[in-house]
Amino acid sequence: MNNYLDLSINELHELLVSGEIKPKDLVLEAFERIENNKDLNAFITLDKEGAIKRAKELENMDKSSILYGIPIAIKDNITTKGLRTTCASHMLENFIPVYDATVIEKVNESGMIIVGKTNMDEFAMGSTSQTSYFGAPKNPWDKTRISGGSSGGSASCVAARLTPIALGSDTGGSIRQPASYCGLVGMKPTYGRISRHGLIAFASSLDQIGPMTRNVYENALVLNTLVGYDKRDITSAKRETEDFTRLIGTDIKGMKIAVPNYFMSDIVDEEIKTNVNNVISLLKKHGAKVDFIDIAHLEHAVTLYQIIAMGEASSNLARFDGIRYGYSADAKNIDDLYEQSRALGFGREVKRRIMVGSYLLSGDNANVYYTKALEIRAAMKKSFDEAFKNYDLIIGPTTTTTAYHLGEGMDDPRKTFLDDVLVIPVNMAGLPGMNIPIGFNKSHMPIGMHIIGNKFEEAKMYALGAFIEKELQLNLEVGEHHE
Amino acid sequence: MNNYKKTIGIEVHCELKTATKMFSDSLNSYDGKENSHINAIDLAYPGTLPLINFGAVHVALKAALLLNCDINKEMVFDRKNYFYPDLPKGYQITQARKPIGTNGYVMINVDGEEKKVRIHDIHIEEDTAKSIHSGEKSYLDFNRSGVPLIEIVTEPDMHTEEEAMAYLHKLRELFIYADISDCKMEEGSMRCDVNVSVSKDDTLGVRTETKNIGSISSVGRAIKAESKRQIEVLENGESIREETRRFDEKDEVTILMRVKETGNDYRYFPEPNIPTIYLDDEDVEAARKDIPKMPDELRSEYQNLGVNENNIKTLIGNRELCNFFEKVKQSDPVITSNLLTGDILSYLNKNNLTLKDIKLTVDHIIDLVSKLKTNELSSKQVKNLLPVLMEKGGNVKTWMDTMGMVQINDESALKAMIEQVLKENKESVTDYKNGHDRALKYLMGQIMKVSKGQANPATVNRLLVDTLEHFDLNK
């Protein structure tokens, strides 16, 4: 068997352009790897036939796109025309979308080949991917552990090198936390960078699609193709086209970096803090200025998230009523249809969040909780804005722990929210946030660092991320995964 | 029983006249089959997001300006959440926090008295799909799903059925004139909910809401029935509950639909998929410029032009006819209003047509009027020409030639005709000489008949009077 998929995208591009390999070779290799790693449960739906057909079509097409012929996996909450999109839910188990999400159009335009749809928490609600109707995906570094969530399948897929690229979505850390648990680069771009048209909504004011890749440079390459204003998502931003790789390799000397005190407090594992501190020393050694600062309301992040995300979710998921699409129970009357379709179609965590969200928006609660949460959210955002007046970037750990064992924490629904305490503030403020791997703990599970940028400053984040990546030279190959 | 005072507030929903829907680009149209103007957004397919129809915002702005509202230039939308099969998203996008217009008013006229009805607010929202029930089954037509609506909410400023009906007539007239909505209550493009309470003193009584009343006159009858019911309840020593009711047209009573509990829990919250939209002064000015002359203004203008009251009423009641009149009135307001509200309107009504369906043009009318004034055509000839022009179009002069409509202006020829008619109608001549003016009219008619309608009536009239003076009955 060939191991082309271990090569960098630049190397693959040369081979594809020269004709030494064809897109079909990469597709077949990807499916061989997927087959050999079935136990990871990274995918919900595979599209081998469609991918091979697409690979053949590409043979006679323009090869200039850097991502031409590269296999990609898509989180299963992004609509793909004609290809089942389940949100890892019984509710959408047989749902075939009638249209492509905007990002899927862009993926296709850039010549990438979609191999399938990845596993996730049901409707992206969870931090472990264990709420999936199709069972949890596993962490390639230790298959008894979670790969994180909600983009756990995408993380497993790229960490095991089944495809070089996957798309995830991030509402409260769902790209960055699994990227951290699996030793990947995962970017949640600025809110509005990427069209959400075709992203099945969890919490609309927080959701954002982003790339998950093996390294920083390739992440920037993928982001180049995904961004742009889309008239079908009026929250998407009108921005000049830019090359997100452009600052990679520039000197970090004089860069001003802040570390929020809360991010290095005792809520974080010592091993993780040690690794982050090592990076801080490295940055200082190379002439960056690193200060510890305070950002307001970080400690309220989880509470804010529970109110805002669940409130929005309770409304966003009302459309699944058993009438037009999705699971539809046999029912005697309309109330029965609603109750049974939703009782049987949704899993426990989704129903819990819908109920909590409905409660939070009911009557006076909307003022007591929701409006108050929006106020604190605005204050937190302002505090970030203040910080970015003095600093280029903010860093810290991505997670408080490394990936834990499957089944852990499932008895306490509040626990998994606490995993996301460091990543949620970024969604609340609409900022870009990225995980990069910075080391391993004593169980050899990956440790991640969180880089937070000001709005639309992803390029700067990639510059710092690439610098750290280059200095650390970590071996991020799981090893025996595709034997 | 008579010392109760009614207090009435009205909520009106109007579908806006726009090309496309409020939050999607499918057509706002009821032409064609059920579910023919729908897309993934209208069906609330997973992953779809709302667009904004700025054309609809423009129309709503016009409405807010017409109702003298303060305009909220910072436009935000909210979600109103509830489950119903005709509501595909499970929520309606509406404006709960910041309606596009607030603090407005409209003047109504009841029995010659002007009265101000205050408008609490006017807000933009989207219509639901339409449920069609047939036997055991229910069907959904999503053509209406997402059609732009405005809701206009009054203060409780009305106290009689007449005031309520006058308000609705006024609203309808304004919206039809400004091309905001076609306001057809029978087709549901204007819908009306009425809040009624009664009280013996100045405090407000407990109110009920009567929903979805089918016509403006039914609104009056529903208010009458509901206030009567409330008074009876109170006179029996019972109290009124906050209820939603409907009006039974046949039995002239309101019927309980549901008791309002602690207020409906619609779980309102800001719609996160639509960012704040900032309207600027130009947007507001563009809407203002787009408001045509309104009926009150037209009415006094037409009175000054000498158009009679009946014609004014007919013109203002028919938007299309009135628009046409605006274009031809400068040629002669009295004649053109007579033509439009007379022969033309009755031709349209008889054949169930509108002005769009016929070939008559503004130029035709202007041409006809000028020929009437120069006596090239008689009014009888105009009457004969109109059906041809409406049906076939073409050129007035050409039709006159084809139809042999030449006006006889030659006085000697006319004199000969007059002499002949007088000889054959000596009795009428005697009548005339004895002071019966009617005889003159009769003789005129006879002469016109002899000339096959081609005689110039003004010339005939002058010559006839002259001839009669010197006519010798014994000749």
Coordinates of N, CA and C in Angstrom, one line a residue, chain A residues 19-90:
Chain A
G19 N 1.3 14.6 -12.7 CA 0.6 13.4 -13.3 C 1.2 12.1 -12.7
E20 N 2.1 12.2 -11.8 CA 2.7 10.9 -11.2 C 1.6 10.2 -10.4
I21 N 0.8 10.9 -9.8 CA -0.4 10.3 -9.2 C -1.7 11.0 -9.6
K22 N -2.8 10.3 -9.5 CA -4.1 10.8 -9.9 C -4.9 11.0 -8.7
P23 N -5.9 11.9 -8.7 CA -6.8 12.0 -7.6 C -7.4 10.7 -7.1
K24 N -7.7 9.8 -8.1 CA -8.3 8.5 -7.7 C -7.3 7.7 -6.8
D25 N -6.0 7.9 -7.0 CA -5.1 7.1 -6.1 C -5.2 7.5 -4.7
L26 N -5.4 8.8 -4.5 CA -5.5 9.4 -3.1 C -6.9 8.9 -2.5
V27 N -7.9 8.9 -3.4 CA -9.2 8.5 -2.9 C -9.2 7.0 -2.4
L28 N -8.6 6.2 -3.3 CA -8.6 4.8 -2.9 C -7.7 4.5 -1.7
E29 N -6.6 5.3 -1.6 CA -5.8 5.1 -0.4 C -6.6 5.6 0.9
A30 N -7.3 6.7 0.8 CA -8.1 7.2 1.9 C -9.1 6.1 2.3
F31 N -9.8 5.5 1.3 CA -10.8 4.5 1.7 C -10.2 3.2 2.3
E32 N -8.9 2.9 1.9 CA -8.2 1.8 2.4 C -7.9 2.1 3.9
R33 N -7.5 3.3 4.2 CA -7.2 3.7 5.6 C -8.5 3.7 6.4
I34 N -9.5 4.2 5.8 CA -10.8 4.3 6.6 C -11.2 2.9 6.9
E35 N -11.1 2.0 5.9 CA -11.5 0.6 6.1 C -10.7 0.0 7.3
N36 N -9.4 0.2 7.3 CA -8.5 -0.3 8.3 C -8.7 0.3 9.7
N37 N -9.4 1.4 9.7 CA -9.6 2.1 11.0 C -11.1 2.2 11.3
K38 N -11.8 1.3 10.9 CA -13.3 1.3 11.1 C -13.6 1.4 12.6
D39 N -12.7 0.8 13.5 CA -13.0 0.8 14.9 C -13.0 2.3 15.5
L40 N -12.4 3.2 14.7 CA -12.4 4.6 15.2 C -13.8 5.2 15.2
N41 N -14.7 4.6 14.4 CA -16.0 5.1 14.2 C -16.1 6.6 13.9
A42 N -15.1 7.0 13.0 CA -15.0 8.4 12.7 C -16.1 8.9 11.7
F43 N -16.6 8.0 11.0 CA -17.6 8.4 9.9 C -19.0 7.9 10.2
I44 N -20.0 8.6 9.8 CA -21.3 8.1 9.9 C -21.7 7.6 8.5
T45 N -21.3 8.4 7.4 CA -21.7 8.0 6.1 C -20.4 8.2 5.2
L46 N -20.2 7.1 4.4 CA -19.1 7.2 3.4 C -19.7 7.3 2.0
D47 N -18.9 7.9 1.1 CA -19.4 8.0 -0.2 C -18.2 7.6 -1.2
K48 N -17.9 6.4 -1.2 CA -16.8 5.9 -2.0 C -17.1 6.0 -3.5
E49 N -18.3 5.7 -3.8 CA -18.7 5.7 -5.2 C -18.6 7.2 -5.7
G50 N -19.2 8.1 -5.0 CA -19.2 9.5 -5.4 C -17.8 10.1 -5.4
A51 N -17.0 9.7 -4.5 CA -15.6 10.2 -4.4 C -14.8 9.7 -5.6
I52 N -15.0 8.5 -6.0 CA -14.2 7.9 -7.1 C -14.7 8.6 -8.4
K53 N -16.0 8.8 -8.5 CA -16.5 9.4 -9.7 C -16.0 10.8 -9.8
R54 N -16.0 11.5 -8.7 CA -15.5 12.9 -8.6 C -14.0 12.9 -9.0
A55 N -13.2 11.9 -8.5 CA -11.8 11.9 -8.8 C -11.5 11.7 -10.3
K56 N -12.3 10.9 -10.9 CA -12.2 10.7 -12.3 C -12.5 11.9 -13.1
E57 N -13.6 12.6 -12.7 CA -13.9 13.9 -13.4 C -12.8 14.9 -13.3
L58 N -12.2 14.9 -12.1 CA -11.1 15.9 -11.9 C -9.9 15.7 -12.8
E59 N -9.7 14.4 -13.2 CA -8.5 14.1 -14.1 C -8.4 15.1 -15.2
N60 N -9.5 15.4 -15.8 CA -9.5 16.3 -17.0 C -9.8 17.8 -16.7
M61 N -9.6 18.1 -15.4 CA -9.9 19.5 -15.1 C -8.7 20.2 -14.7
D62 N -8.8 21.5 -14.5 CA -7.7 22.4 -14.2 C -7.1 21.9 -12.8
K63 N -5.8 21.8 -12.8 CA -5.1 21.3 -11.6 C -4.4 22.4 -10.8
S64 N -4.7 23.6 -11.1 CA -3.9 24.7 -10.5 C -4.2 24.9 -9.0
S65 N -5.4 24.6 -8.6 CA -5.8 24.8 -7.2 C -4.9 24.0 -6.3
I66 N -4.3 24.6 -5.3 CA -3.4 23.9 -4.4 C -4.1 22.7 -3.7
L67 N -5.4 22.7 -3.6 CA -6.1 21.7 -2.9 C -6.7 20.7 -3.9
Y68 N -6.4 20.8 -5.1 CA -6.9 19.9 -6.2 C -6.6 18.5 -5.8
G69 N -7.6 17.6 -5.9 CA -7.5 16.2 -5.7 C -7.3 15.7 -4.3
I70 N -7.3 16.6 -3.3 CA -7.1 16.3 -1.9 C -8.4 15.8 -1.2
P71 N -8.4 14.6 -0.6 CA -9.6 14.1 0.0 C -9.9 14.9 1.3
I72 N -11.1 15.1 1.6 CA -11.6 15.8 2.7 C -12.8 15.1 3.4
A73 N -12.9 15.2 4.7 CA -14.1 14.7 5.4 C -14.9 15.8 5.9
I74 N -16.2 15.7 5.9 CA -17.1 16.8 6.3 C -17.9 16.4 7.6
K75 N -17.9 17.3 8.5 CA -18.7 17.0 9.7 C -20.2 16.9 9.3
D76 N -20.9 16.0 9.9 CA -22.2 15.6 9.4 C -23.3 16.5 9.8
N77 N -23.0 17.8 10.1 CA -24.0 18.8 10.3 C -23.9 19.9 9.2
I78 N -23.2 19.5 8.2 CA -23.0 20.4 7.0 C -23.7 19.8 5.8
T79 N -24.7 20.5 5.2 CA -25.5 19.8 4.2 C -24.7 19.5 2.9
T80 N -24.9 18.3 2.4 CA -24.3 17.9 1.2 C -25.4 17.3 0.3
K81 N -25.6 18.0 -0.8 CA -26.7 17.6 -1.7 C -26.6 16.2 -2.1
G82 N -27.7 15.4 -1.9 CA -27.8 14.0 -2.3 C -27.0 13.1 -1.4
L83 N -26.3 13.6 -0.4 CA -25.5 12.7 0.5 C -26.0 12.9 1.9
R84 N -26.5 11.8 2.5 CA -27.1 11.8 3.8 C -26.4 12.7 4.8
T85 N -27.2 13.5 5.5 CA -26.7 14.4 6.5 C -27.5 14.2 7.8
T86 N -26.9 13.6 8.8 CA -27.7 13.1 9.9 C -27.6 14.0 11.2
C87 N -26.6 14.8 11.3 CA -26.4 15.5 12.6 C -26.2 14.5 13.7
A88 N -25.8 13.2 13.4 CA -25.7 12.2 14.3 C -26.9 11.9 15.2
S89 N -28.1 12.1 14.5 CA -29.3 12.0 15.2 C -30.3 11.0 14.5
H90 N -31.0 10.3 15.3 CA -32.1 9.5 14.8 C -33.1 10.3 14.0

